[in-house]
Coordinates of C-alpha atoms in Angstrom, one line a residue:
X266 CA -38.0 7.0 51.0
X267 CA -35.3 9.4 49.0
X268 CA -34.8 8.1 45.4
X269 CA -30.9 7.2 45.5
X270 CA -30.7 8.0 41.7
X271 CA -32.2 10.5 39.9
X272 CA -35.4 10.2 37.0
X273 CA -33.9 8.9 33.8
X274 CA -30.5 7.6 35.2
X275 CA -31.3 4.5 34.0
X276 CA -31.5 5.7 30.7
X277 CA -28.2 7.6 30.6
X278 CA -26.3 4.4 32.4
X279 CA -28.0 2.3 28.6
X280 CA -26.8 5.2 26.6
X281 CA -23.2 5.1 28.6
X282 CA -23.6 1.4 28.2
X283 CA -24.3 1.4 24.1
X284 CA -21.9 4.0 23.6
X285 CA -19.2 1.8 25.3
X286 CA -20.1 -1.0 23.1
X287 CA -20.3 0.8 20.3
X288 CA -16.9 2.1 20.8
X289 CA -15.2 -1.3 21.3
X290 CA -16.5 -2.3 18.1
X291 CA -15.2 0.9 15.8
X292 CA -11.8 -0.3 17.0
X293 CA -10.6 -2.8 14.8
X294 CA -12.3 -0.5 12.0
X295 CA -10.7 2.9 13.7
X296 CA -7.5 0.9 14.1
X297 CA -7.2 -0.3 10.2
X298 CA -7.6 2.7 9.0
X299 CA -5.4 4.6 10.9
X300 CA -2.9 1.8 10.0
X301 CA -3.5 2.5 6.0
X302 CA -3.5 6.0 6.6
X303 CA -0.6 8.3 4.9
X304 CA 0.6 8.8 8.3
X305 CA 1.9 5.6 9.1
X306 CA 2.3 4.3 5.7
X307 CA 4.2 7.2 3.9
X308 CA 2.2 7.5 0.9
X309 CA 1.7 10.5 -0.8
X310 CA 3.7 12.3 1.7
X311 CA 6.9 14.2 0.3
X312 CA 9.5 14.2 3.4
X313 CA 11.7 16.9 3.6
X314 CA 15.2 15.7 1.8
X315 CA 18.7 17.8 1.6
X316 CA 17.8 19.2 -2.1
X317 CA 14.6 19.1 -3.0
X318 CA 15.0 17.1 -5.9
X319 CA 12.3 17.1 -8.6
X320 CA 11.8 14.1 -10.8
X321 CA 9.5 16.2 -12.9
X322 CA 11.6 18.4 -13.5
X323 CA 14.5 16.1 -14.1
X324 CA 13.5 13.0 -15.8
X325 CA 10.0 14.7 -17.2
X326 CA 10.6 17.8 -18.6
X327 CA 14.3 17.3 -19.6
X328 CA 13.6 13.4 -20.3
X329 CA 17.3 12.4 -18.4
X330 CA 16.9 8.5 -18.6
X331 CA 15.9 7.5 -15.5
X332 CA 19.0 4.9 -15.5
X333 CA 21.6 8.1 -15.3
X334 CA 20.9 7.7 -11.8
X335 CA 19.6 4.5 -11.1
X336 CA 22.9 3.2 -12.6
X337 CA 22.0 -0.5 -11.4
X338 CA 18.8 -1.1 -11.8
X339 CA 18.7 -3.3 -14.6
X340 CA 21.7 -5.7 -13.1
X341 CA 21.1 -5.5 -9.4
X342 CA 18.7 -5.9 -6.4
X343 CA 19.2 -2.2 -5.7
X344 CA 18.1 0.6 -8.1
X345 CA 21.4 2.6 -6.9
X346 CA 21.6 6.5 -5.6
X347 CA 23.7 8.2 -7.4
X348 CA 26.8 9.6 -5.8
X349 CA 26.9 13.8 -5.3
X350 CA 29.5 13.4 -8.5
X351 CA 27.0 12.7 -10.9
X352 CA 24.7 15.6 -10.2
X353 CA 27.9 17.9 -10.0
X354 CA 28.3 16.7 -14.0
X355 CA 25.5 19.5 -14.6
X356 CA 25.1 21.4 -12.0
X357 CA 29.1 22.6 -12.1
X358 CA 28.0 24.1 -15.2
X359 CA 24.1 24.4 -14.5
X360 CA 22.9 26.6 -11.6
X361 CA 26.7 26.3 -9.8
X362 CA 25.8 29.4 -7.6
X363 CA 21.9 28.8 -6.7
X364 CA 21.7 28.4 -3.0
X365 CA 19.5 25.8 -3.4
X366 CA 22.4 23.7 -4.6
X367 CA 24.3 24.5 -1.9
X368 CA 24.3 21.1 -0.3
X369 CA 25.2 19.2 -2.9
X370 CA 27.8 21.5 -3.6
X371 CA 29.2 20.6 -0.1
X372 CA 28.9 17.4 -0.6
X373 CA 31.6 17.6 -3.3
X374 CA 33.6 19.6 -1.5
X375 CA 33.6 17.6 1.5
X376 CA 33.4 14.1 -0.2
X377 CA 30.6 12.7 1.8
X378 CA 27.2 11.6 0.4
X379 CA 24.1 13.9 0.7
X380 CA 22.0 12.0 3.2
X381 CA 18.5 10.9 1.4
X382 CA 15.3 10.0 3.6
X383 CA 14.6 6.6 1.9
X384 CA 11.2 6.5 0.5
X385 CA 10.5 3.2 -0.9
X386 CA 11.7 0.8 2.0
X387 CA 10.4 -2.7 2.9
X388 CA 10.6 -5.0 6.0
X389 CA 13.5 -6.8 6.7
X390 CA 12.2 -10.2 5.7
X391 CA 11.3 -9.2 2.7
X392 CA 13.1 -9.8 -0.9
X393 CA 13.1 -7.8 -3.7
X394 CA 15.8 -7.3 -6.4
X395 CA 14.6 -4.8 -9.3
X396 CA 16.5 -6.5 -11.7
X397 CA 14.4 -9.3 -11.7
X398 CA 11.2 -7.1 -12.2
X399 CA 12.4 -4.3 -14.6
X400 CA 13.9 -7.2 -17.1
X401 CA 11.2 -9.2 -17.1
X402 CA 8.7 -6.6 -18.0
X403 CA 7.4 -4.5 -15.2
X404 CA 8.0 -1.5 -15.3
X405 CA 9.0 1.4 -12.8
X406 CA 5.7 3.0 -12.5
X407 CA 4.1 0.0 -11.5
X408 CA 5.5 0.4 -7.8
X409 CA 6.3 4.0 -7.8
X410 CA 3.5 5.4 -9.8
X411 CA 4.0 8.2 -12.3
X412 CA 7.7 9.8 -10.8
X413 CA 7.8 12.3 -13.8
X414 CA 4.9 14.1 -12.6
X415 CA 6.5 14.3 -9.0
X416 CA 7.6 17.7 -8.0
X417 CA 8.9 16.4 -5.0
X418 CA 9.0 12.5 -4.7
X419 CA 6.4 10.4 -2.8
X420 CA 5.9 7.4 -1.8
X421 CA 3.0 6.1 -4.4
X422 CA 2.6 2.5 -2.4
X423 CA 2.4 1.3 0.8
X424 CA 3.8 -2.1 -0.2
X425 CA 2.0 -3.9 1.3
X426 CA 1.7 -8.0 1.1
X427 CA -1.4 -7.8 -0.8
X428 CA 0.3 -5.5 -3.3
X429 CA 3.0 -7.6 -4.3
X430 CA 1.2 -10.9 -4.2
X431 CA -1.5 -9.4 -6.8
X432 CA 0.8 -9.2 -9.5
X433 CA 2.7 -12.4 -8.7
X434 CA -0.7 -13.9 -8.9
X435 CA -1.3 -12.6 -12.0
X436 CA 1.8 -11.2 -13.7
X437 CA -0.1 -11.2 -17.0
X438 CA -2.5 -8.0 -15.7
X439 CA 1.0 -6.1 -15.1
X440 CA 3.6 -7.6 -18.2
X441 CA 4.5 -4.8 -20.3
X442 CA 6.9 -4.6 -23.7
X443 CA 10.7 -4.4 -22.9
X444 CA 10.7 -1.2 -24.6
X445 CA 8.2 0.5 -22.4
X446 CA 9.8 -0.4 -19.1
X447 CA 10.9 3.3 -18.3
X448 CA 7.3 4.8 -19.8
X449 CA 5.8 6.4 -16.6
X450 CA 2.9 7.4 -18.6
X451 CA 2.0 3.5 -19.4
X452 CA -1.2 1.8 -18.6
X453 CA -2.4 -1.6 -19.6
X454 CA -3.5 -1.2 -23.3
X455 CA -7.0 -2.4 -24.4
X456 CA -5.5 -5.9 -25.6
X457 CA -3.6 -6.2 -22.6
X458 CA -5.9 -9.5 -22.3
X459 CA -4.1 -11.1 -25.0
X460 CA -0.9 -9.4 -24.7
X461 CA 0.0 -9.8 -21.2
X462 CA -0.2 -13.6 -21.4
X463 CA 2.2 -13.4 -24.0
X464 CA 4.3 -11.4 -22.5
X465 CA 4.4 -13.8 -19.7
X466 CA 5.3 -17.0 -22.1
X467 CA 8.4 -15.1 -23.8
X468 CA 9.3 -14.0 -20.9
X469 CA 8.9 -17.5 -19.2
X470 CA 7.2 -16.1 -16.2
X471 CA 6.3 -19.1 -14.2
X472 CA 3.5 -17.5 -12.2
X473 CA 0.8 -19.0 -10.4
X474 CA 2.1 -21.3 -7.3
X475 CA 5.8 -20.5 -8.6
X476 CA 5.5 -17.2 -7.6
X477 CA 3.3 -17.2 -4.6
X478 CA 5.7 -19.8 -3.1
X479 CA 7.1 -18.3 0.5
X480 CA 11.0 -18.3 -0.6
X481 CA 10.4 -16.3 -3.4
X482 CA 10.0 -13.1 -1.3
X483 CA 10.5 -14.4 1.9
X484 CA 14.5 -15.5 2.3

């Protein structure tokens, strides 16, 4: 009698069979990772913008306090973009014919706002105000890493849940001094173990349960 199925197709149809299994299992792995990757979360990733603005250039190598343009950040739940006005304050006298400008220069003409890709963003059910953060000792860097050395601006955080609730967990890893707030270059100092408790009593902090408490974030 003919053999219906060749020598060794029982073999292959394990093989197909393993390879199936193996692949349904890799899925949740595949399927994290592609959901931490830069492409879905942003990170790292400079998005084209109207200007390409350079913080490095602006707040590093010419020091402009980053509040010029963040106008509101220590008063509001929004950092602020600055209106097309306040770049014109230099660059009507700085670079007024560099066709790199150009938009901005339009802008001002026109009177509408230069339209930014938002870079820091986070879900609708989610509450943040950065005057609570920046006045209570963390500092900018801490969520947007190290902007001075950005030639073009990234997003240096995915934001996620976990991110947040690490520091509201422990605010004492992350407290810094008032006065280094804006310091992009800062890191937690060798006695930050002493230090950042503290920081955390003067600036009555109440962390712990306080802050991991749903309303807090969540509103």
């Amino acid at each position: 009698m003919r053999q219906l199925f060749a020598p060794g197709a029982d073999a292959l149809l394990r093989l197909a069979l393993l390879t199936g299994a193996a692949c349904l299992a890799a899925l949740p792995v595949v399927g994290a990772g592609l959901m931490r990757s830069s492409y879905v979360t942003g990170v790292g990733v400079a998005p084209a913008q109207p200007v390409p603005f350079s913080h490095k250039h602006h707040s590093g190598e010419l020091k402009i306090d980053c509040r010029y343009c963040h106008t509101t950040v220590e008063t509001q739940a929004t950092a602020g973009i600055p209106p097309t006005q306040t770049c014109m304050t230099c660059h009507s006298q700085i670079w007024s014919g560099s066709e790199m400008l150009e938009p901005v220069r339009a802008s001002y003409a026109k009177d509408q706002p230069l339209v930014w890709t938002r870079l820091n963003k986070l879900p609708g059910y989610v509450y943040y105000n950065h005057a609570v953060h920046v006045t209570n000792g963390i500092g900018c860097s801490t969520c947007h890493g190290s902007v001075t050395d950005m030639q073009l601006t990234y997003r240096a955080n995915a934001f996620e849940m976990s991110f947040c609730l690490d520091c509201h967990r422990n605010p004492e890893k992350y407290v810094r001094p008032k006065d280094r707030i804006l310091d992009m270059a800062w890191s937690p100092p060798a006695n930050q173990a002493t230090l950042g408790p503290e920081l955390v009593r003067q600036y009555h902090i109440r962390g712990g349960e306080r802050l991991t408490e749903c309303g807090i974030c969540h509103r």
